[in-house]
PDB file of C-alpha atoms in Angstrom:
ATOM      1  CA  THR A  94       0.060  -0.023  -0.169  1.00  0.00           C
ATOM      2  CA  THR A  95       0.894   3.649  -0.624  1.00  0.00           C
ATOM      3  CA  SER A  96      -0.793   4.372   2.634  1.00  0.00           C
ATOM      4  CA  PHE A  97       0.522   2.948   5.938  1.00  0.00           C
ATOM      5  CA  ILE A  98       0.336  -0.763   6.477  1.00  0.00           C
ATOM      6  CA  ASN A  99      -1.750  -0.574   9.458  1.00  0.00           C
ATOM      7  CA  ASP A 100      -4.181   1.870   7.634  1.00  0.00           C
ATOM      8  CA  ALA A 101      -8.055   0.297   7.053  1.00  0.00           C
ATOM      9  CA  THR A 102      -7.883  -1.552   3.926  1.00  0.00           C
ATOM     10  CA  PRO A 103      -4.133  -3.196   4.263  1.00  0.00           C
ATOM     11  CA  ALA A 104      -5.177  -3.774   8.163  1.00  0.00           C
ATOM     12  CA  THR A 105      -8.407  -5.660   7.601  1.00  0.00           C
ATOM     13  CA  PHE A 106      -7.031  -8.277   4.962  1.00  0.00           C
ATOM     14  CA  SER A 107      -4.704  -9.761   7.849  1.00  0.00           C
ATOM     15  CA  VAL A 108      -6.414  -8.561  11.208  1.00  0.00           C
ATOM     16  CA  HIS A 109      -9.122  -7.504  12.999  1.00  0.00           C
ATOM     17  CA  TYR A 110      -9.767  -4.980  15.665  1.00  0.00           C
ATOM     18  CA  HIS A 111     -12.753  -2.751  16.934  1.00  0.00           C
ATOM     19  CA  LYS A 112     -11.301   0.667  16.289  1.00  0.00           C
ATOM     20  CA  ARG A 113      -9.483   1.367  12.655  1.00  0.00           C
ATOM     21  CA  LYS A 114      -7.824   4.631  14.204  1.00  0.00           C
ATOM     22  CA  HIS A 115      -6.205   2.374  17.273  1.00  0.00           C
ATOM     23  CA  ARG A 116      -3.509   1.991  14.703  1.00  0.00           C
ATOM     24  CA  VAL A 117      -0.270   1.471  17.043  1.00  0.00           C
ATOM     25  CA  GLN A 118      -2.383  -1.833  18.332  1.00  0.00           C
ATOM     26  CA  ILE A 119      -3.426  -3.002  14.728  1.00  0.00           C
ATOM     27  CA  ALA A 120       0.448  -2.890  14.131  1.00  0.00           C
ATOM     28  CA  HIS A 121       1.199  -5.050  17.039  1.00  0.00           C
ATOM     29  CA  LEU A 122      -1.075  -7.694  15.765  1.00  0.00           C
ATOM     30  CA  MET A 123       0.003  -7.769  12.234  1.00  0.00           C
ATOM     31  CA  ALA A 124       3.293  -9.123  13.523  1.00  0.00           C
ATOM     32  CA  ASP A 125       0.956 -12.345  14.282  1.00  0.00           C
ATOM     33  CA  ALA A 126      -0.983 -12.303  11.437  1.00  0.00           C
ATOM     34  CA  GLY A 127       1.355 -14.795   9.454  1.00  0.00           C
ATOM     35  CA  VAL A 128       1.529 -12.503   6.090  1.00  0.00           C
ATOM     36  CA  ASP A 129       4.629 -13.314   4.004  1.00  0.00           C
ATOM     37  CA  VAL A 130       4.854  -9.798   2.735  1.00  0.00           C
ATOM     38  CA  LEU A 131       3.993  -6.313   3.779  1.00  0.00           C
ATOM     39  CA  PHE A 132       5.033  -3.114   2.179  1.00  0.00           C
ATOM     40  CA  GLY A 133       4.015   0.368   2.617  1.00  0.00           C
ATOM     41  CA  GLY A 134       4.488   3.135   5.260  1.00  0.00           C
ATOM     42  CA  GLY A 135       3.667   3.538   9.238  1.00  0.00           C
ATOM     43  CA  ASP A 136       7.069   3.561  10.668  1.00  0.00           C
ATOM     44  CA  LYS A 137       5.879   6.070  13.686  1.00  0.00           C
ATOM     45  CA  PHE A 138       3.196   3.206  14.722  1.00  0.00           C
ATOM     46  CA  PHE A 139       5.466   0.658  14.501  1.00  0.00           C
ATOM     47  CA  LYS A 140       8.067   1.824  16.961  1.00  0.00           C
ATOM     48  CA  LYS A 141       5.976   2.686  19.889  1.00  0.00           C
ATOM     49  CA  PRO A 142       4.750  -0.211  22.443  1.00  0.00           C
ATOM     50  CA  TRP A 143       1.188  -1.009  23.278  1.00  0.00           C
ATOM     51  CA  PRO A 144      -0.288   2.015  24.574  1.00  0.00           C
ATOM     52  CA  LYS A 145      -1.126   1.979  28.310  1.00  0.00           C
ATOM     53  CA  SER A 146       0.708  -1.280  29.011  1.00  0.00           C
ATOM     54  CA  SER A 147       3.779  -2.025  30.983  1.00  0.00           C
ATOM     55  CA  ASP A 148       5.053  -3.839  28.068  1.00  0.00           C
ATOM     56  CA  THR A 149       7.831  -1.978  26.263  1.00  0.00           C
ATOM     57  CA  LEU A 150       8.271  -4.203  23.088  1.00  0.00           C
ATOM     58  CA  THR A 151       7.411  -2.136  19.855  1.00  0.00           C
ATOM     59  CA  ALA A 152       5.509  -3.781  16.977  1.00  0.00           C
ATOM     60  CA  TYR A 153       9.276  -3.833  15.257  1.00  0.00           C
ATOM     61  CA  ASP A 154      10.233  -5.961  18.440  1.00  0.00           C
ATOM     62  CA  LYS A 155       7.105  -8.517  17.785  1.00  0.00           C
ATOM     63  CA  PHE A 156       8.061  -8.838  14.012  1.00  0.00           C
ATOM     64  CA  ARG A 157      11.599  -9.557  14.683  1.00  0.00           C
ATOM     65  CA  ALA A 158      10.813 -11.916  17.457  1.00  0.00           C
ATOM     66  CA  ASN A 159       8.957 -14.092  14.890  1.00  0.00           C
ATOM     67  CA  ASP A 160      11.831 -14.040  12.501  1.00  0.00           C
ATOM     68  CA  ILE A 161      10.313 -11.588  10.225  1.00  0.00           C
ATOM     69  CA  GLN A 162      12.936  -9.603   8.445  1.00  0.00           C
ATOM     70  CA  ILE A 163      12.457  -5.610   8.474  1.00  0.00           C
ATOM     71  CA  ILE A 164      13.907  -3.530   5.389  1.00  0.00           C
ATOM     72  CA  THR A 165      13.469   0.495   4.798  1.00  0.00           C
ATOM     73  CA  LYS A 166      14.620   0.179   1.175  1.00  0.00           C
ATOM     74  CA  LEU A 167      13.085  -1.746  -1.612  1.00  0.00           C
ATOM     75  CA  ASP A 168      16.272  -2.974  -2.893  1.00  0.00           C
ATOM     76  CA  ASP A 169      17.659  -4.046   0.615  1.00  0.00           C
ATOM     77  CA  SER A 170      18.712  -7.925   0.701  1.00  0.00           C
ATOM     78  CA  ILE A 171      15.848  -9.964   1.250  1.00  0.00           C
ATOM     79  CA  ASP A 172      15.834 -13.778   2.056  1.00  0.00           C
ATOM     80  CA  PRO A 173      12.690 -15.332  -0.192  1.00  0.00           C
ATOM     81  CA  SER A 174      12.659 -17.789   2.606  1.00  0.00           C
ATOM     82  CA  GLN A 175      11.270 -15.534   5.302  1.00  0.00           C
ATOM     83  CA  ALA A 176       8.749 -13.332   5.586  1.00  0.00           C
ATOM     84  CA  VAL A 177       9.510  -9.666   5.214  1.00  0.00           C
ATOM     85  CA  LEU A 178       8.105  -6.141   6.612  1.00  0.00           C
ATOM     86  CA  GLY A 179       8.954  -3.122   4.265  1.00  0.00           C
ATOM     87  CA  ILE A 180       8.355   0.181   5.904  1.00  0.00           C
ATOM     88  CA  PHE A 181       9.257   2.888   3.514  1.00  0.00           C
ATOM     89  CA  ALA A 182       7.936   6.225   5.123  1.00  0.00           C
ATOM     90  CA  GLU A 183       6.934   7.813   8.541  1.00  0.00           C
ATOM     91  CA  GLU A 184       3.179   7.407   7.826  1.00  0.00           C
ATOM     92  CA  GLN A 185       1.679   7.694   3.815  1.00  0.00           C
ATOM     93  CA  LEU A 186       4.271   7.387   0.947  1.00  0.00           C
ATOM     94  CA  PRO A 187       4.372  11.050  -0.759  1.00  0.00           C
ATOM     95  CA  ASP A 188       2.556  11.648  -3.243  1.00  0.00           C
ATOM     96  CA  THR A 189       2.942  10.763  -6.564  1.00  0.00           C
ATOM     97  CA  TYR A 190       3.149  14.301  -8.038  1.00  0.00           C
ATOM     98  CA  ASP A 191       5.462  15.416  -5.736  1.00  0.00           C
ATOM     99  CA  GLY A 192       7.544  12.384  -6.259  1.00  0.00           C
ATOM    100  CA  ARG A 193       7.592   9.084  -4.937  1.00  0.00           C
ATOM    101  CA  GLU A 194      10.793   7.340  -4.608  1.00  0.00           C
ATOM    102  CA  VAL A 195       9.416   3.912  -3.764  1.00  0.00           C
ATOM    103  CA  THR A 196       6.134   3.383  -6.221  1.00  0.00           C
ATOM    104  CA  GLY A 197       3.049   1.362  -5.880  1.00  0.00           C
ATOM    105  CA  ARG A 198       4.049  -0.745  -8.767  1.00  0.00           C
ATOM    106  CA  ALA A 199       7.674  -1.058  -7.532  1.00  0.00           C
ATOM    107  CA  MET A 200       6.179  -2.763  -4.322  1.00  0.00           C
ATOM    108  CA  ALA A 201       3.779  -5.071  -6.018  1.00  0.00           C
ATOM    109  CA  ALA A 202       6.536  -6.073  -8.423  1.00  0.00           C
ATOM    110  CA  LYS A 203       8.731  -7.025  -5.827  1.00  0.00           C
ATOM    111  CA  ALA A 204       5.881  -8.674  -3.632  1.00  0.00           C
ATOM    112  CA  LEU A 205       5.103 -11.051  -7.036  1.00  0.00           C
ATOM    113  CA  GLU A 206       8.941 -11.791  -7.081  1.00  0.00           C
ATOM    114  CA  LEU A 207       8.665 -13.044  -3.608  1.00  0.00           C
ATOM    115  CA  ILE A 208       5.339 -14.887  -3.854  1.00  0.00           C
ATOM    116  CA  GLY A 209       4.149 -15.239  -7.432  1.00  0.00           C
ATOM    117  CA  ASP A 210       6.205 -18.463  -7.610  1.00  0.00           C
ATOM    118  CA  ASP A 211       4.394 -20.331  -4.696  1.00  0.00           C
ATOM    119  CA  PRO A 212       2.878 -23.910  -5.566  1.00  0.00           C
ATOM    120  CA  GLU A 213      -0.008 -23.332  -3.239  1.00  0.00           C
ATOM    121  CA  GLY A 214      -0.851 -20.125  -5.217  1.00  0.00           C
ATOM    122  CA  PHE A 215      -1.393 -16.707  -3.489  1.00  0.00           C
ATOM    123  CA  PHE A 216      -3.248 -13.903  -2.368  1.00  0.00           C
ATOM    124  CA  LEU A 217      -1.950 -10.141  -2.983  1.00  0.00           C
ATOM    125  CA  LEU A 218      -3.769  -6.967  -2.028  1.00  0.00           C
ATOM    126  CA  ILE A 219      -2.711  -3.775  -3.765  1.00  0.00           C
ATOM    127  CA  GLU A 220      -3.745  -0.511  -2.724  1.00  0.00           C
ATOM    128  CA  GLU A 221      -3.032   2.952  -4.189  1.00  0.00           C
ATOM    129  CA  GLU A 222      -4.221   5.495  -1.173  1.00  0.00           C
ATOM    130  CA  GLY A 223      -3.437   8.568  -3.104  1.00  0.00           C
ATOM    131  CA  VAL A 224      -6.496   8.747  -4.854  1.00  0.00           C
ATOM    132  CA  ASP A 225      -8.586   8.717  -2.144  1.00  0.00           C
ATOM    133  CA  ASN A 226      -6.398  11.604  -0.713  1.00  0.00           C
ATOM    134  CA  MET A 227      -6.388  13.943  -3.229  1.00  0.00           C
ATOM    135  CA  SER A 228     -10.110  13.374  -3.861  1.00  0.00           C
ATOM    136  CA  HIS A 229     -10.797  14.789  -0.314  1.00  0.00           C
ATOM    137  CA  ASP A 230      -8.376  17.444  -1.075  1.00  0.00           C
ATOM    138  CA  ARG A 231     -10.665  18.057  -4.588  1.00  0.00           C
ATOM    139  CA  ASP A 232      -7.141  18.303  -5.955  1.00  0.00           C
ATOM    140  CA  SER A 233      -7.427  17.334  -9.790  1.00  0.00           C
ATOM    141  CA  VAL A 234      -3.978  17.895 -11.031  1.00  0.00           C
ATOM    142  CA  ARG A 235      -2.942  15.373  -8.251  1.00  0.00           C
ATOM    143  CA  VAL A 236      -5.941  12.792  -8.669  1.00  0.00           C
ATOM    144  CA  LEU A 237      -4.480  12.341 -12.269  1.00  0.00           C
ATOM    145  CA  ALA A 238      -1.148  11.703 -11.251  1.00  0.00           C
ATOM    146  CA  GLU A 239      -2.340   9.002  -8.641  1.00  0.00           C
ATOM    147  CA  MET A 240      -4.453   7.408 -11.235  1.00  0.00           C
ATOM    148  CA  GLN A 241      -1.381   7.269 -13.498  1.00  0.00           C
ATOM    149  CA  SER A 242       0.057   5.251 -10.345  1.00  0.00           C
ATOM    150  CA  VAL A 243      -3.371   3.150 -10.537  1.00  0.00           C
ATOM    151  CA  ASN A 244      -2.694   2.530 -14.006  1.00  0.00           C
ATOM    152  CA  ASP A 245       0.925   1.225 -13.945  1.00  0.00           C
ATOM    153  CA  ILE A 246      -0.219  -1.232 -11.387  1.00  0.00           C
ATOM    154  CA  ILE A 247      -2.946  -2.415 -13.422  1.00  0.00           C
ATOM    155  CA  ASN A 248      -0.484  -3.344 -16.429  1.00  0.00           C
ATOM    156  CA  LEU A 249       1.799  -4.857 -13.856  1.00  0.00           C
ATOM    157  CA  ALA A 250      -0.901  -7.397 -12.866  1.00  0.00           C
ATOM    158  CA  LEU A 251      -2.380  -7.625 -16.093  1.00  0.00           C
ATOM    159  CA  ASP A 252       1.238  -8.305 -17.666  1.00  0.00           C
ATOM    160  CA  TYR A 253       1.726 -10.866 -14.972  1.00  0.00           C
ATOM    161  CA  GLN A 254      -1.462 -12.764 -15.621  1.00  0.00           C
ATOM    162  CA  ALA A 255      -0.593 -13.001 -19.727  1.00  0.00           C
ATOM    163  CA  ASP A 256       2.132 -15.365 -18.279  1.00  0.00           C
ATOM    164  CA  HIS A 257       0.139 -16.680 -15.627  1.00  0.00           C
ATOM    165  CA  PRO A 258      -3.359 -17.158 -17.428  1.00  0.00           C
ATOM    166  CA  ASP A 259      -4.480 -19.289 -13.875  1.00  0.00           C
ATOM    167  CA  VAL A 260      -4.651 -15.987 -11.718  1.00  0.00           C
ATOM    168  CA  LEU A 261      -7.473 -13.701 -11.010  1.00  0.00           C
ATOM    169  CA  VAL A 262      -7.236 -10.003 -11.145  1.00  0.00           C
ATOM    170  CA  ILE A 263      -9.923  -7.846  -9.637  1.00  0.00           C
ATOM    171  CA  TYR A 264      -9.788  -3.845  -9.508  1.00  0.00           C
ATOM    172  CA  GLY A 265     -12.015  -2.176  -7.441  1.00  0.00           C
ATOM    173  CA  SER A 266     -12.606   0.301  -4.757  1.00  0.00           C
ATOM    174  CA  ASP A 267     -13.945   0.398  -1.035  1.00  0.00           C
ATOM    175  CA  HIS A 268     -16.056   3.915  -2.106  1.00  0.00           C
ATOM    176  CA  ASP A 269     -16.172   7.167  -3.759  1.00  0.00           C
ATOM    177  CA  THR A 270     -14.639   9.995  -2.828  1.00  0.00           C
ATOM    178  CA  GLY A 271     -15.708  13.366  -3.887  1.00  0.00           C
ATOM    179  CA  SER A 272     -18.186  12.855  -6.527  1.00  0.00           C
ATOM    180  CA  MET A 273     -15.677  13.648  -9.447  1.00  0.00           C
ATOM    181  CA  ALA A 274     -17.110  14.436 -12.757  1.00  0.00           C
ATOM    182  CA  VAL A 275     -15.632  15.577 -15.965  1.00  0.00           C
ATOM    183  CA  ILE A 276     -16.855  18.685 -17.821  1.00  0.00           C
ATOM    184  CA  ASP A 277     -16.671  20.652 -20.900  1.00  0.00           C
ATOM    185  CA  ASP A 278     -14.614  23.751 -20.054  1.00  0.00           C
ATOM    186  CA  GLU A 279     -15.752  26.070 -22.905  1.00  0.00           C
ATOM    187  CA  GLU A 280     -13.824  28.692 -21.820  1.00  0.00           C
ATOM    188  CA  LYS A 281     -10.748  27.223 -21.279  1.00  0.00           C
ATOM    189  CA  GLY A 282     -11.207  25.090 -24.476  1.00  0.00           C
ATOM    190  CA  GLY A 283     -10.460  21.800 -22.841  1.00  0.00           C
ATOM    191  CA  LEU A 284     -12.077  19.365 -20.309  1.00  0.00           C
ATOM    192  CA  LYS A 285     -12.273  20.123 -16.367  1.00  0.00           C
ATOM    193  CA  LEU A 286     -12.499  17.767 -13.554  1.00  0.00           C
ATOM    194  CA  ILE A 287     -14.575  19.161 -10.687  1.00  0.00           C
ATOM    195  CA  PHE A 288     -15.517  17.387  -7.388  1.00  0.00           C
ATOM    196  CA  ALA A 289     -19.002  17.855  -5.625  1.00  0.00           C
ATOM    197  CA  THR A 290     -17.792  17.283  -2.076  1.00  0.00           C
ATOM    198  CA  ARG A 291     -14.780  16.656  -0.406  1.00  0.00           C
ATOM    199  CA  GLU A 292     -16.322  13.655   1.493  1.00  0.00           C
ATOM    200  CA  HIS A 293     -17.130   9.760   0.529  1.00  0.00           C
ATOM    201  CA  THR A 294     -20.401   9.392  -1.438  1.00  0.00           C
ATOM    202  CA  SER A 295     -22.777   6.577  -1.737  1.00  0.00           C
ATOM    203  CA  ASN A 296     -21.931   6.260  -5.496  1.00  0.00           C
ATOM    204  CA  LEU A 297     -21.542   2.971  -6.841  1.00  0.00           C
ATOM    205  CA  ILE A 298     -18.010   1.970  -7.880  1.00  0.00           C
ATOM    206  CA  PRO A 299     -16.869   0.025 -10.853  1.00  0.00           C
ATOM    207  CA  LEU A 300     -15.407  -3.377 -10.528  1.00  0.00           C
ATOM    208  CA  PHE A 301     -13.595  -5.028 -12.839  1.00  0.00           C
ATOM    209  CA  SER A 302     -12.163  -8.626 -13.161  1.00  0.00           C
ATOM    210  CA  THR A 303     -10.157 -11.169 -15.409  1.00  0.00           C
ATOM    211  CA  GLY A 304      -9.206 -14.380 -14.801  1.00  0.00           C
ATOM    212  CA  PRO A 305     -10.771 -18.053 -13.342  1.00  0.00           C
ATOM    213  CA  GLY A 306     -13.570 -17.175 -11.257  1.00  0.00           C
ATOM    214  CA  SER A 307     -14.174 -13.567 -12.728  1.00  0.00           C
ATOM    215  CA  GLU A 308     -17.410 -14.386 -13.697  1.00  0.00           C
ATOM    216  CA  ALA A 309     -18.531 -14.293 -10.518  1.00  0.00           C
ATOM    217  CA  PHE A 310     -17.927 -10.466 -10.131  1.00  0.00           C
ATOM    218  CA  GLN A 311     -20.456  -9.219 -12.377  1.00  0.00           C
ATOM    219  CA  GLY A 312     -23.455  -7.010 -12.191  1.00  0.00           C
ATOM    220  CA  VAL A 313     -24.433  -4.717  -9.303  1.00  0.00           C
ATOM    221  CA  ILE A 314     -23.336  -6.360  -6.065  1.00  0.00           C
ATOM    222  CA  ASP A 315     -22.990  -5.762  -2.715  1.00  0.00           C
ATOM    223  CA  ASN A 316     -19.127  -4.936  -1.934  1.00  0.00           C
ATOM    224  CA  THR A 317     -19.089  -7.400   1.139  1.00  0.00           C
ATOM    225  CA  PHE A 318     -20.019 -10.082  -1.545  1.00  0.00           C
ATOM    226  CA  ILE A 319     -16.338  -9.398  -3.293  1.00  0.00           C
ATOM    227  CA  GLY A 320     -14.635 -10.651   0.436  1.00  0.00           C
ATOM    228  CA  GLU A 321     -17.070 -13.740   0.467  1.00  0.00           C
ATOM    229  CA  SER A 322     -16.732 -14.597  -2.926  1.00  0.00           C
ATOM    230  CA  LEU A 323     -12.899 -14.419  -2.542  1.00  0.00           C
ATOM    231  CA  ILE A 324     -13.334 -16.729   0.198  1.00  0.00           C
ATOM    232  CA  GLU A 325     -15.040 -19.116  -1.703  1.00  0.00           C
ATOM    233  CA  PHE A 326     -12.628 -18.745  -4.324  1.00  0.00           C
ATOM    234  CA  VAL A 327      -9.724 -19.588  -2.347  1.00  0.00           C
ATOM    235  CA  THR A 328     -10.594 -22.469  -0.045  1.00  0.00           C
ATOM    236  CA  GLY A 329     -13.267 -23.931  -2.247  1.00  0.00           C
ATOM    237  CA  GLU A 330     -15.912 -23.981   0.567  1.00  0.00           C
ATOM    238  CA  GLU A 331     -18.894 -21.863   0.773  1.00  0.00           C
ATOM    239  CA  TYR A 332     -18.732 -18.602   2.999  1.00  0.00           C
ATOM    240  CA  ASP A 333     -20.975 -19.217   6.029  1.00  0.00           C
ATOM    241  CA  THR A 334     -21.730 -15.586   7.561  1.00  0.00           C
TER     242      THR A 334
END
């Protein structure tokens, strides 16, 4: 993720906690989640002990205790036989427009390099957080830059799938932000991006999928259906609520 690793979307795919803003606690729990690869930001949360506890261990300490290697640069040496935590920023990674040294595409490529040949298969979540952030700011220039990052990640995924046709690729979002629209700006002789709000909206979001199982992700569906269907797809068993 280009956000901090213990942010809502990446965290919920590995642990569950009753408050999303208890980020230090979530960082600690992720040390025992059994995830093979974690890349993103969040250094400030991982170097703190559990709040209001006499235990002085940090999340980093707990990762190390579980023999999980920790890197701070994407080109650091990684032992592929061990799980890895890569933290590349104090909080979120810098915006694409302002220059991002570690890109979403580069992290995704490294993750695929580490887990893509697992004979038992793999699940990889890739998140570009900047689109949401810049839409909250109603910053159309930076939204376009973040969408280019999204495009780079999608191209990587589809290129990988072209060589591995047994892989299912799904592209979606957890919500819409800003209700962005494209209008014809006649005065300036071009198109213009505008926003109705700075907040999340109830707008429907697009969902695209390709590969084995993609036929399940069609039509208008509830967002929780995606998670349930993925569980069934991976385990081969019907999801029981």
